[in-house]
CSV table of C-alpha atoms in Angstrom, one decimal:
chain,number,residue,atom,x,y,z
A,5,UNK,CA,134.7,18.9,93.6
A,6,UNK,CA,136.0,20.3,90.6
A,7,UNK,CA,132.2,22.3,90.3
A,8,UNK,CA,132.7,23.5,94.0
A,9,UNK,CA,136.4,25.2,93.1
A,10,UNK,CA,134.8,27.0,89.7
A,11,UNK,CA,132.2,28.6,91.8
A,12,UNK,CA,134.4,29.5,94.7
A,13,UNK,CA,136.6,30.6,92.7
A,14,UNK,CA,134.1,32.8,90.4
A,15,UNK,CA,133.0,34.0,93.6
A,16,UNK,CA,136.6,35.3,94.9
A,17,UNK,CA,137.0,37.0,91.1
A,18,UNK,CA,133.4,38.9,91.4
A,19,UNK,CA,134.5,39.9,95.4
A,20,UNK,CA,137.8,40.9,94.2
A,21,UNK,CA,136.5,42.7,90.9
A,22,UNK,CA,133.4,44.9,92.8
A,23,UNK,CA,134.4,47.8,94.5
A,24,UNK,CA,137.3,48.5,92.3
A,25,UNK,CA,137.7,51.9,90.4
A,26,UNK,CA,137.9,55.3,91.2
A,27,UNK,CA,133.9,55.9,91.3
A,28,UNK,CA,133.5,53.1,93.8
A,29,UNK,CA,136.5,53.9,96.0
A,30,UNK,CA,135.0,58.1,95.8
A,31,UNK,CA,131.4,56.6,96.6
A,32,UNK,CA,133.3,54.7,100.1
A,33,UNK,CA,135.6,57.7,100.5
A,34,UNK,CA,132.0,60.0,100.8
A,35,UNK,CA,129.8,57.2,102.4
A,36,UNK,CA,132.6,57.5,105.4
A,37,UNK,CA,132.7,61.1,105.6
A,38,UNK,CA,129.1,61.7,105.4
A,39,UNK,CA,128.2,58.5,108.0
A,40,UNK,CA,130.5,60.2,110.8
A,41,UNK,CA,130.0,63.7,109.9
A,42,UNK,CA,126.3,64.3,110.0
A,43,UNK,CA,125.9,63.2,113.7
A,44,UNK,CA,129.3,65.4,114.4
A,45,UNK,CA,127.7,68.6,113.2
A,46,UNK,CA,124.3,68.3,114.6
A,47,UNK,CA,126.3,67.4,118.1
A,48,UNK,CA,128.3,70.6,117.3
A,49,UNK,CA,125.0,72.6,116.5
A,50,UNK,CA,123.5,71.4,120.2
A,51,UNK,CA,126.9,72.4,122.1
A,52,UNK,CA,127.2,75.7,120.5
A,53,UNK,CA,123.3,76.2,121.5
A,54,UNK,CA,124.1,75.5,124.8
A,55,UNK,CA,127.4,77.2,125.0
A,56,UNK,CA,127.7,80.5,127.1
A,57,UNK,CA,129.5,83.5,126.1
A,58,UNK,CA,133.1,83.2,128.0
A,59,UNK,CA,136.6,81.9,127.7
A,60,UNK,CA,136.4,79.0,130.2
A,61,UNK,CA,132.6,78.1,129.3
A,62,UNK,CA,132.5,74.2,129.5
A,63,UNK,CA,129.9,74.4,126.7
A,64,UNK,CA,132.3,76.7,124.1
A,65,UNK,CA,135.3,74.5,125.1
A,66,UNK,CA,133.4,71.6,124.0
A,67,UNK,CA,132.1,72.5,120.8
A,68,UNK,CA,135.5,74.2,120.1
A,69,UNK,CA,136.1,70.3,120.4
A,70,UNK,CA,133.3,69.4,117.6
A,71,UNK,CA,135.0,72.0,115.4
A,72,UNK,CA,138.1,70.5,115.9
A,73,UNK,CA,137.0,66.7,114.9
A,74,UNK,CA,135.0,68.0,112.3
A,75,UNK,CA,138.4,69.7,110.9
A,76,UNK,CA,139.8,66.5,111.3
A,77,UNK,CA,136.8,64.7,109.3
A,78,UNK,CA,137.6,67.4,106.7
A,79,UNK,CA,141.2,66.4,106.7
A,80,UNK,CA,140.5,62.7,106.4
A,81,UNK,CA,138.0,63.0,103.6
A,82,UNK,CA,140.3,65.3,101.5
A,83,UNK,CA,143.0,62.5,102.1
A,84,UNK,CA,140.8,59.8,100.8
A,85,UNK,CA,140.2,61.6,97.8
A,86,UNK,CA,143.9,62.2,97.2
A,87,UNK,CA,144.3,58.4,97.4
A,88,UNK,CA,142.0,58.4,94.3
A,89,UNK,CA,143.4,57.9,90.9
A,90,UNK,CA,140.7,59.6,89.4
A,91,UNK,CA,140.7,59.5,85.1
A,92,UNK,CA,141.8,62.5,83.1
A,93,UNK,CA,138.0,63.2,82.8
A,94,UNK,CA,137.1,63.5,86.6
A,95,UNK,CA,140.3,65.2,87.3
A,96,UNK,CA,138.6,68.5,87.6
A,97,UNK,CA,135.6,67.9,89.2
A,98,UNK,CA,138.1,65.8,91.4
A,99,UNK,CA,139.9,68.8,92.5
A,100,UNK,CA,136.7,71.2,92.9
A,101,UNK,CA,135.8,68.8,95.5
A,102,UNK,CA,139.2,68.8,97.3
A,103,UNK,CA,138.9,72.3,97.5
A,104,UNK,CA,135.6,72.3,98.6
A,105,UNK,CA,136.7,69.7,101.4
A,106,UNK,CA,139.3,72.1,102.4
A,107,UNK,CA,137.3,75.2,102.8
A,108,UNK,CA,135.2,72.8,105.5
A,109,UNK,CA,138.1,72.3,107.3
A,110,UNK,CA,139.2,75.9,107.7
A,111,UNK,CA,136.0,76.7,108.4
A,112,UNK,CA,136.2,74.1,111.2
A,113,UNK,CA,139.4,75.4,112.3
A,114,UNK,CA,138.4,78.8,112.6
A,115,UNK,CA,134.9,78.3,114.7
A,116,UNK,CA,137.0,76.1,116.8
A,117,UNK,CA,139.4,79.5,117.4
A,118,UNK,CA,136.3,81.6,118.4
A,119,UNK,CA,136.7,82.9,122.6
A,120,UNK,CA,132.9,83.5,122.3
A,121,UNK,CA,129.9,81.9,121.3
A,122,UNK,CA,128.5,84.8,119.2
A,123,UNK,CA,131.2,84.8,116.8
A,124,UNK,CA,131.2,81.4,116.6
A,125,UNK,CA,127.4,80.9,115.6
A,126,UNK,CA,127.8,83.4,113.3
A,127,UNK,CA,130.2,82.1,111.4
A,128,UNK,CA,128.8,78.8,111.4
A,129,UNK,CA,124.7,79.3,110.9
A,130,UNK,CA,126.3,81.4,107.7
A,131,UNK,CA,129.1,79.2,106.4
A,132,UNK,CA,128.2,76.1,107.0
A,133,UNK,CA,125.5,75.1,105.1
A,134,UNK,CA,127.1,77.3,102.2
A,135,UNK,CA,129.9,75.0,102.5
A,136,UNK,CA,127.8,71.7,102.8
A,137,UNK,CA,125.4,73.0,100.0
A,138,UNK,CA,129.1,73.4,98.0
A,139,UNK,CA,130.5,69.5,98.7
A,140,UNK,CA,126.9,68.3,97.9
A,141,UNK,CA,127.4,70.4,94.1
A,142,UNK,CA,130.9,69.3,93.7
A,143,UNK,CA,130.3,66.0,94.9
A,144,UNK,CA,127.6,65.0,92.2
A,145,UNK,CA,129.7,67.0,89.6
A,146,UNK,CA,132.3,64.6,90.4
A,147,UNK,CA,129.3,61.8,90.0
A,148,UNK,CA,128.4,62.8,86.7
A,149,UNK,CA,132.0,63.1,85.8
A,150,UNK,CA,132.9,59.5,86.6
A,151,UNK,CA,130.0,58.5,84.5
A,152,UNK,CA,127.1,58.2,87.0
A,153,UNK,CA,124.3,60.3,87.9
């Protein structure tokens, strides 16, 4: 009995103990943003393909609607890394990646503003893998800052 309560109790300590520390709760914080954005943009990329040119077109509306829950993927992920209580050491690379993280989301917010799907494609066939290509740099910075690779 009293072998049963070590173990069980070793086992709560190494539960408790993993998944602790500001590089495992930015690897959770990233896993989450990247696992819901990925799908989110490539549905965005098929509704603005399919979208016509014109206030009202049911297409544009909806991937005005993408744009908008992608801004609000932004939004969450730059919260999440707030949360962080990243060491003195990370703290820039920390911040390059909120910034980075908030660029997405005013880029998300303004192809969401677009009337017309030319503008809107534009902006996002140029921007938008500029921006992802950016969190991808900042993101590994941060990486390499916290000690990993």
């Amino acid at each position: 009995m009293i072998v049963m309560l070590a173990v069980v109790t070793v086992v709560v300590v190494v539960a408790l103990t993993r998944g602790s520390g500001p590089a495992d709760e930015f690897e959770q914080a990233a896993e989450r943003f990247h696992s819901q954005y990925e799908p989110l943009a490539r549905q965005l990329a098929a509704n603005v393909d399919r979208a016509g040119d014109g206030l009202l077109d049911a297409g544009l509306l909806t991937a005005q609607q993408d744009a908008r829950a992608l801004a609000d993927l932004f939004v969450t992920y730059g919260e999440a890394l707030a949360a962080i209580e990243f060491p003195a050491e990370a703290e820039q690379a920390a911040t390059q990646l909120a910034n980075a993280v908030a660029a997405g989301r005013v880029l998300m917010v303004n192809a969401a503003g677009f009337f017309s799907k030319g503008p809107m494609e534009s902006a996002l066939d140029e921007l938008q893998p500029q921006t992802e290509a950016i969190i991808a740099e900042r993101e590994q910075a941060l990486r390499q800052a916290l000690g990993g690779s």
